mmCIF file of C-alpha atoms in Angstrom:
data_model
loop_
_atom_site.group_PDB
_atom_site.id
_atom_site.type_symbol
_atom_site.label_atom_id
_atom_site.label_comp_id
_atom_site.label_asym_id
_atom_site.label_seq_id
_atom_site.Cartn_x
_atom_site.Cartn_y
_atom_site.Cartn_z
ATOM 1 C CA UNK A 1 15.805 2.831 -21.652
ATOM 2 C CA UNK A 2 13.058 1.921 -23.972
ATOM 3 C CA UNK A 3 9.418 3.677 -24.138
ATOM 4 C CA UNK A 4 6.499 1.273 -24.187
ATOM 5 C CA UNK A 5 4.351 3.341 -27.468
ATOM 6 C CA UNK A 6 4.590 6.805 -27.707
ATOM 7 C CA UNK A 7 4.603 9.666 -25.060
ATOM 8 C CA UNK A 8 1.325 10.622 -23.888
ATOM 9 C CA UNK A 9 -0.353 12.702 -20.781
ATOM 10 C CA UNK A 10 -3.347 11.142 -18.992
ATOM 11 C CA UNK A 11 -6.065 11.969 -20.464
ATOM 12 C CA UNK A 12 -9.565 11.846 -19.200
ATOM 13 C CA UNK A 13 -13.307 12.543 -20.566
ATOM 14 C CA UNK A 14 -15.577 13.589 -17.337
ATOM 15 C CA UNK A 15 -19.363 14.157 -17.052
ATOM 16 C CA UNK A 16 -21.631 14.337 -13.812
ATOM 17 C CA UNK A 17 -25.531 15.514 -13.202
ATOM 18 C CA UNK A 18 -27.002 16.613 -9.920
ATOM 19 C CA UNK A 19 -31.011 16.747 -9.114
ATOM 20 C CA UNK A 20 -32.460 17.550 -6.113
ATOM 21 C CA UNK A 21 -34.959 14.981 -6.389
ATOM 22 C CA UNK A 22 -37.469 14.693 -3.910
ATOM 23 C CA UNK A 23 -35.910 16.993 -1.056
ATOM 24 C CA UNK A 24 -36.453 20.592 -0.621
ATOM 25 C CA UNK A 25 -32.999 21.386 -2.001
ATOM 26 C CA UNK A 26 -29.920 20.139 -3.351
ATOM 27 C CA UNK A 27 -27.587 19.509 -0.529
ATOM 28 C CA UNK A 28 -25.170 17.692 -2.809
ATOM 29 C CA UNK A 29 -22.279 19.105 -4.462
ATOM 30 C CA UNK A 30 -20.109 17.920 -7.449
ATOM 31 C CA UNK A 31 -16.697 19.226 -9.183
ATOM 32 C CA UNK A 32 -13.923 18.090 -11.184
ATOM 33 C CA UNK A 33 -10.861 20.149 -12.506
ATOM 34 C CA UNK A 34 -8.537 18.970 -14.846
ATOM 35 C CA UNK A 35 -6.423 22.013 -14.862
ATOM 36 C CA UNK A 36 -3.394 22.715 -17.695
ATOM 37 C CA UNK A 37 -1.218 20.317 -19.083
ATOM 38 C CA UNK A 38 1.260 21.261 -16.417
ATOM 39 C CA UNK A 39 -1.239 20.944 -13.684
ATOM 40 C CA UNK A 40 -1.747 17.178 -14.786
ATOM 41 C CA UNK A 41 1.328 16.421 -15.269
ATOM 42 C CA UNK A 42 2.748 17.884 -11.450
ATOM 43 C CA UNK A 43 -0.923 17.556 -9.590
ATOM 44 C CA UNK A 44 -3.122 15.508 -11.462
ATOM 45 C CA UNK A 45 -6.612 15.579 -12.663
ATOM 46 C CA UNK A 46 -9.397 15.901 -9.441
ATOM 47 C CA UNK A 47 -13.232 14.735 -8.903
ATOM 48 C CA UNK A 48 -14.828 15.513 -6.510
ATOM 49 C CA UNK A 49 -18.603 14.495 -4.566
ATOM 50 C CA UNK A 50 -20.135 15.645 -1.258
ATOM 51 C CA UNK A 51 -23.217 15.105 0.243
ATOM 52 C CA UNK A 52 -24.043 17.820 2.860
ATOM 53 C CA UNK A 53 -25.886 17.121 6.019
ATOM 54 C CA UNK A 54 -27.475 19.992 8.656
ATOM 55 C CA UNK A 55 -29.961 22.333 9.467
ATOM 56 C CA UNK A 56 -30.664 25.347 7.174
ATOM 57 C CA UNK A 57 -28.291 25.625 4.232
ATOM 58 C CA UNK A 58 -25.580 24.218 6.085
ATOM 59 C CA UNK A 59 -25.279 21.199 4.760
ATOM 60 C CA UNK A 60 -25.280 22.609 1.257
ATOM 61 C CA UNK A 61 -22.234 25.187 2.349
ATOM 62 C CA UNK A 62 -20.679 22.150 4.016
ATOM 63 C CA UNK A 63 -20.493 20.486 0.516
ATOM 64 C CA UNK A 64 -19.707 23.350 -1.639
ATOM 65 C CA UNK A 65 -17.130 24.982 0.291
ATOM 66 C CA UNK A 66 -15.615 22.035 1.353
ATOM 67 C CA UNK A 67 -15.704 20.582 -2.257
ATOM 68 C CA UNK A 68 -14.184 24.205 -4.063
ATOM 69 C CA UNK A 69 -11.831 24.375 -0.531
ATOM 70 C CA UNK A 70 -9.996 21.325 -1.235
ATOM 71 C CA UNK A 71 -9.723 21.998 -4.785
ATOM 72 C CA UNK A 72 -7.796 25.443 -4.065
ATOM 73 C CA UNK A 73 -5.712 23.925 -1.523
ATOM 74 C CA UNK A 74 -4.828 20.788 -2.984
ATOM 75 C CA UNK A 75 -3.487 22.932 -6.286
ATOM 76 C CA UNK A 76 -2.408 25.470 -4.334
ATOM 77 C CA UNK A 77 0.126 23.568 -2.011
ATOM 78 C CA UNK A 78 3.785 22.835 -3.170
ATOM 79 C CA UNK A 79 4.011 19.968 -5.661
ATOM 80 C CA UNK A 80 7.096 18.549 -2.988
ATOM 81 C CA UNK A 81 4.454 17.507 -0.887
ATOM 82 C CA UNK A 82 2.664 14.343 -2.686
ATOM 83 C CA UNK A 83 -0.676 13.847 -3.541
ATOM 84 C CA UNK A 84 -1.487 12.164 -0.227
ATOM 85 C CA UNK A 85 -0.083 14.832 2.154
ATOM 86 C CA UNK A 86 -1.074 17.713 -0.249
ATOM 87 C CA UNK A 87 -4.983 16.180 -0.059
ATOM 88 C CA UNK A 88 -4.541 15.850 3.298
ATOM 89 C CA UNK A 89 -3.699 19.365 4.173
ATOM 90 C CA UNK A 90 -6.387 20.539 2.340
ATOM 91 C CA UNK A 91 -9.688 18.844 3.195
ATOM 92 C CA UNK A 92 -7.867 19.458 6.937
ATOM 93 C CA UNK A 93 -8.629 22.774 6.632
ATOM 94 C CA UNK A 94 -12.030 22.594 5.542
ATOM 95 C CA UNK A 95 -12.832 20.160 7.991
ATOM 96 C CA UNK A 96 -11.635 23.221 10.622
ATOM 97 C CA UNK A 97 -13.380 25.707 8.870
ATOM 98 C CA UNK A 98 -16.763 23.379 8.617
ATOM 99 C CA UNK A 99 -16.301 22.495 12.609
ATOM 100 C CA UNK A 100 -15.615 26.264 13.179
ATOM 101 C CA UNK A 101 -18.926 27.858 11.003
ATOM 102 C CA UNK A 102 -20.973 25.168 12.849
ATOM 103 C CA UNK A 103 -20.014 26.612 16.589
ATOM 104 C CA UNK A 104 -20.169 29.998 15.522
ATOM 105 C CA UNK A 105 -23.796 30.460 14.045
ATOM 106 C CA UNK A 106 -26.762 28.327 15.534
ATOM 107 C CA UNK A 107 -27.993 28.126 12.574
ATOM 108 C CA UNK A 108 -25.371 26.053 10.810
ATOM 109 C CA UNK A 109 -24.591 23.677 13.899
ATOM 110 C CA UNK A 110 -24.408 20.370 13.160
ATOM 111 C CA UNK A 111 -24.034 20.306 9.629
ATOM 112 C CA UNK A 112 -21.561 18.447 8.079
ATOM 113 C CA UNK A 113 -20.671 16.651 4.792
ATOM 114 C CA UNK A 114 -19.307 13.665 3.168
ATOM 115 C CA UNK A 115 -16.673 13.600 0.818
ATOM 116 C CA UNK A 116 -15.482 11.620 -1.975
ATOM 117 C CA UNK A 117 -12.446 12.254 -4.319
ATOM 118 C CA UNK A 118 -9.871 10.740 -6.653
ATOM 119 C CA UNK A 119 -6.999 12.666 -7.936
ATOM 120 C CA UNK A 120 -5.580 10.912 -11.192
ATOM 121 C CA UNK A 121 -2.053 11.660 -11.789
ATOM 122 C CA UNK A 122 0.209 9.667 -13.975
ATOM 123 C CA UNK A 123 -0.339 5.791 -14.306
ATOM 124 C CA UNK A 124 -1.864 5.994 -10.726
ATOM 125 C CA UNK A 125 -5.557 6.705 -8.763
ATOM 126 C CA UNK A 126 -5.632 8.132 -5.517
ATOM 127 C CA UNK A 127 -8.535 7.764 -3.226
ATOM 128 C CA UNK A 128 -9.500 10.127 -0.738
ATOM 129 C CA UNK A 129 -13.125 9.253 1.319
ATOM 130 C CA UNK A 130 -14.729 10.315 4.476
ATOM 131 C CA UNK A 131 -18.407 9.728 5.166
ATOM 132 C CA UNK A 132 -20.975 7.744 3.013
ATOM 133 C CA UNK A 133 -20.790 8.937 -0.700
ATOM 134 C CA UNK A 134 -18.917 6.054 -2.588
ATOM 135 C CA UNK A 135 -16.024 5.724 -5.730
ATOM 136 C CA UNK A 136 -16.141 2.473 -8.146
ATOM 137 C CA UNK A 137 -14.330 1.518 -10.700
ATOM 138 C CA UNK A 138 -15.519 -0.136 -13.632
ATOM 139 C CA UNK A 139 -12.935 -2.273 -15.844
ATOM 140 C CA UNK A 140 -12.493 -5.049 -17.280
ATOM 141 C CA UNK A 141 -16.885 -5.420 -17.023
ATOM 142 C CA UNK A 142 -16.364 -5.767 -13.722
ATOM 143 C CA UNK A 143 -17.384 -3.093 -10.810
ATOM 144 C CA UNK A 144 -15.422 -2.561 -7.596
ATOM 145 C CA UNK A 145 -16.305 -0.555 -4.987
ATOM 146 C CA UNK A 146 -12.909 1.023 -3.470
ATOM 147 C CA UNK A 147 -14.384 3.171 -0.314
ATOM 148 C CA UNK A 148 -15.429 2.170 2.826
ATOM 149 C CA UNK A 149 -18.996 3.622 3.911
ATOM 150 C CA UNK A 150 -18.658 5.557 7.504
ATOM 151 C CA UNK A 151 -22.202 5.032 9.076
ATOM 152 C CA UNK A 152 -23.093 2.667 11.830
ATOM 153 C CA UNK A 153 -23.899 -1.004 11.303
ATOM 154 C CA UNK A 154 -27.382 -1.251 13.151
ATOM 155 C CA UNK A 155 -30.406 -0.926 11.182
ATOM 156 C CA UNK A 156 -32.020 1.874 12.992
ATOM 157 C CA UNK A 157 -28.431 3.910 12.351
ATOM 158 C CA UNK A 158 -27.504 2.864 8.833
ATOM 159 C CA UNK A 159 -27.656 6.578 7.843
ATOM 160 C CA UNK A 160 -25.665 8.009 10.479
ATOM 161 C CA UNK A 161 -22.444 9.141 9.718
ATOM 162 C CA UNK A 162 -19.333 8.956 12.530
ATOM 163 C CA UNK A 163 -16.867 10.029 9.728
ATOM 164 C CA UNK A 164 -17.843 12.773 7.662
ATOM 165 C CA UNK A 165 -15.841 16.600 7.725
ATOM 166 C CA UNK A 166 -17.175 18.680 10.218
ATOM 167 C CA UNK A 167 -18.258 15.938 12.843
ATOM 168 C CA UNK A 168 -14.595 15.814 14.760
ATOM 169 C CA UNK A 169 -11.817 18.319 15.355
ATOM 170 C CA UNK A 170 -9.288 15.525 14.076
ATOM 171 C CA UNK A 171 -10.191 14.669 10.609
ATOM 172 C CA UNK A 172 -10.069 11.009 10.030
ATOM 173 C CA UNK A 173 -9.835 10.052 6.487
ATOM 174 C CA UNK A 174 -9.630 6.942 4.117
ATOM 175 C CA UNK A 175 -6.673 7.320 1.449
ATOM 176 C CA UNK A 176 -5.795 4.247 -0.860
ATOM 177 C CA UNK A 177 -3.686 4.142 -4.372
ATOM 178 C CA UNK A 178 -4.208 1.987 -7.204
ATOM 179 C CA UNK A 179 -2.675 2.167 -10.547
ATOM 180 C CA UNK A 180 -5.149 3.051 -13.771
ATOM 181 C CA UNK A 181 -5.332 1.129 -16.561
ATOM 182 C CA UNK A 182 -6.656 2.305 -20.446
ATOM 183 C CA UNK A 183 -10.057 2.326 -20.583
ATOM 184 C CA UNK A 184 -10.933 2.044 -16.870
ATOM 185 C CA UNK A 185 -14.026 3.650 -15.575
ATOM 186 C CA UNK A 186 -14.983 5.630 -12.514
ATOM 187 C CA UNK A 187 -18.263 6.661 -10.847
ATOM 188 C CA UNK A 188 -18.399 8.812 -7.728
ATOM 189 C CA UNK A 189 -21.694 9.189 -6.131
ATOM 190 C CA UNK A 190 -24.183 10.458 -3.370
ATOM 191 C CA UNK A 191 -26.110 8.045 -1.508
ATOM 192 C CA UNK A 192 -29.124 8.853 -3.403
ATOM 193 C CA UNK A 193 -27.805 6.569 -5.785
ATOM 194 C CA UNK A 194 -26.229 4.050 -4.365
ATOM 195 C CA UNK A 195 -29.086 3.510 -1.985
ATOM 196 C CA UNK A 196 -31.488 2.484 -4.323
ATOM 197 C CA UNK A 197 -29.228 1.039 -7.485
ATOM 198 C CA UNK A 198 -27.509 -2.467 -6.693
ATOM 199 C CA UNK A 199 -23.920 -3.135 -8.007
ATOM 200 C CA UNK A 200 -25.650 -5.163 -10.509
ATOM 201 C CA UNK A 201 -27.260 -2.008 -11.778
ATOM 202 C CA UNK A 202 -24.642 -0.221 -11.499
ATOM 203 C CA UNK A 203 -22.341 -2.594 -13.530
ATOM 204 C CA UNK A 204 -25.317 -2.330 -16.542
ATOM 205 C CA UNK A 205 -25.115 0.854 -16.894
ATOM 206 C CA UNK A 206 -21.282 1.427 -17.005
ATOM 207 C CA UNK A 207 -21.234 -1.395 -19.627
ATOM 208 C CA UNK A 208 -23.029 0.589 -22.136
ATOM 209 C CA UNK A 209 -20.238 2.378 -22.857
ATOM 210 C CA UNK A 210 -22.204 5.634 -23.433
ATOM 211 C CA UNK A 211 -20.306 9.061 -23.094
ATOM 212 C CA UNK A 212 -19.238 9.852 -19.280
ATOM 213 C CA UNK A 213 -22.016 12.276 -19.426
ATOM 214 C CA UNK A 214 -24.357 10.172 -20.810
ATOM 215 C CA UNK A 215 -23.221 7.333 -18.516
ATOM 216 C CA UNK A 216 -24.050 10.324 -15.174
ATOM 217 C CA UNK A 217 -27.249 11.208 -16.712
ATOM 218 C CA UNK A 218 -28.494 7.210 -16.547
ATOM 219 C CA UNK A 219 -27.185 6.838 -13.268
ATOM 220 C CA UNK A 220 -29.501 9.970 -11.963
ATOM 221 C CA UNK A 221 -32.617 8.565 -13.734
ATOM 222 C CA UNK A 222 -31.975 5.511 -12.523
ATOM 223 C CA UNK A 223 -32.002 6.352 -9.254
ATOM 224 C CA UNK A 224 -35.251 8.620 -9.500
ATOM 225 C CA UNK A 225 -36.651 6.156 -10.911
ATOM 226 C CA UNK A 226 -36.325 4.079 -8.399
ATOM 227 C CA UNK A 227 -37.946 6.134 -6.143
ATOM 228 C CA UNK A 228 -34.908 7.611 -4.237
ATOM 229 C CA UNK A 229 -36.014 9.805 -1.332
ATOM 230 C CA UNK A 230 -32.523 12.069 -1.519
ATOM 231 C CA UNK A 231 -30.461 14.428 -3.478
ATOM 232 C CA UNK A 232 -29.307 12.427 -6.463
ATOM 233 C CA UNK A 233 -25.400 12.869 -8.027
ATOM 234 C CA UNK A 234 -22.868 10.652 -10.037
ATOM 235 C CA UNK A 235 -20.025 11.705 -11.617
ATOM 236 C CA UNK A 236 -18.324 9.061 -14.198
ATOM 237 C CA UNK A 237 -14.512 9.470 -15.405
ATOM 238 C CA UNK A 238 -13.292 7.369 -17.630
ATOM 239 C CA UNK A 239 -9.403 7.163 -18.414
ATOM 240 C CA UNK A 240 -8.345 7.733 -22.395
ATOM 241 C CA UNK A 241 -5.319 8.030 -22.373
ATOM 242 C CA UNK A 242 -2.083 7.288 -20.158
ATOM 243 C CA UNK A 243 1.320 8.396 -20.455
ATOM 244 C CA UNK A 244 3.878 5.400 -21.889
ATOM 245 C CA UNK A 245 5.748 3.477 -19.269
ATOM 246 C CA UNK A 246 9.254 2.898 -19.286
ATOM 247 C CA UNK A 247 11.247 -0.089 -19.602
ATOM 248 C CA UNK A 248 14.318 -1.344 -18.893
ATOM 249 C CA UNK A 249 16.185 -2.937 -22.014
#
């Protein structure tokens, strides 16, 4: 066996902003945990957006809990079980806990919350997506858009959500893998952004090739300045390094 360069972990530089914007509060939420070298190596590197949706503060708790919920879980369950099972496990049981809190106390029924996540580990990105916040990847100057939004078609219904955790018992989620290349780019993002910034705008942006958190803090003034009407988060990743690949002689 022969080693394509030398030996190297994945390595990743991260940065994300969150207003509130012109609502009454922040119902957004937005984490990412890149954990010890053995983490990354056995679980990978997370990033995480919600968007909450409800009455009260429950659609705030529906993002937080559910976003610092799956993060526990998903490092807490055995490495055995794969990133897609492990992922699924976990935002599982937030989506019971989210489904339960909403039954119990009046005040939180309904709410509700979108999520948006990729877990990097090795040479490979894995998606996981329920509801209407959306991941892109930026490489190659090109953007891609690799989730699915989960709101109705007709006009009058474009911002109603029939996927997001807390609306079903059964949890219905997107999961996709790709593999990561040097260099590649990733925003995740609320609709407060994506709502009022085309693809086109998007794509300017992540071709500056300013610092991820520079790169988060454009995307949020962006979007104000466009007049967005919602809670306003982006969250860029952007992939340094990668660990060699093997070849066969």
């Amino acid at each position: 066996m022969i080693h394509a360069g030398a030996i190297h972990e994945l390595q990743t530089r991260i940065g994300f902003l969150s207003e509130q914007g012109r609502r009454d509060v922040n119902e957004d939420y937005v984490a990412s945990h890149t954990g010890d070298a053995r983490q990354r190596a056995v679980k990978g590197i997370v990033a995480a957006v919600a968007d909450g949706v409800g009455g009260a503060s429950g659609g705030r708790q529906a993002a937080e809990v559910t976003v610092r919920g799956f993060l526990d879980g998903y490092y807490g369950l055995p490495e055995t079980l794969g990133v897609e099972r492990a992922a699924g496990r976990a935002l599982d049981a937030m989506n019971r806990w989210v489904c339960a809190q909403g039954r119990q106390d009046p005040a939180l029924q309904h709410m509700a919350t979108t999520f948006s996540a990729i877990v990097l580990r090795g040479r490979q990105a894995h998606t996981i997506h329920v509801g209407d916040s959306r991941i892109y990847r930026f490489r190659d100057d090109r953007l891609t858009r690799l989730t699915t939004d989960h709101t109705h078609s007709h006009p009058d219904l474009r911002h109603v959500l029939y996927r997001a955790v807390g609306i079903e018992d059964a949890l219905r989620v997107d999961y996709a893998t790709d593999s990561l290349k040097l260099h590649d780019r990733f925003i995740l993002c609320s609709d407060g952004v994506h709502g009022v910034l085309s693809d086109r705008a998007l794509q300017a942006i992540m071709a500056e090739r300013t610092s991820p958190q520079e790169s988060a803090e454009r995307l949020v003034r962006a979007a104000l300045d466009a007049s967005s009407q919602d809670n306003v988060t982006a969250l860029v990743v952007d992939i340094v390094g990668l660990p060699a690949v093997e070849e066969a002689e």
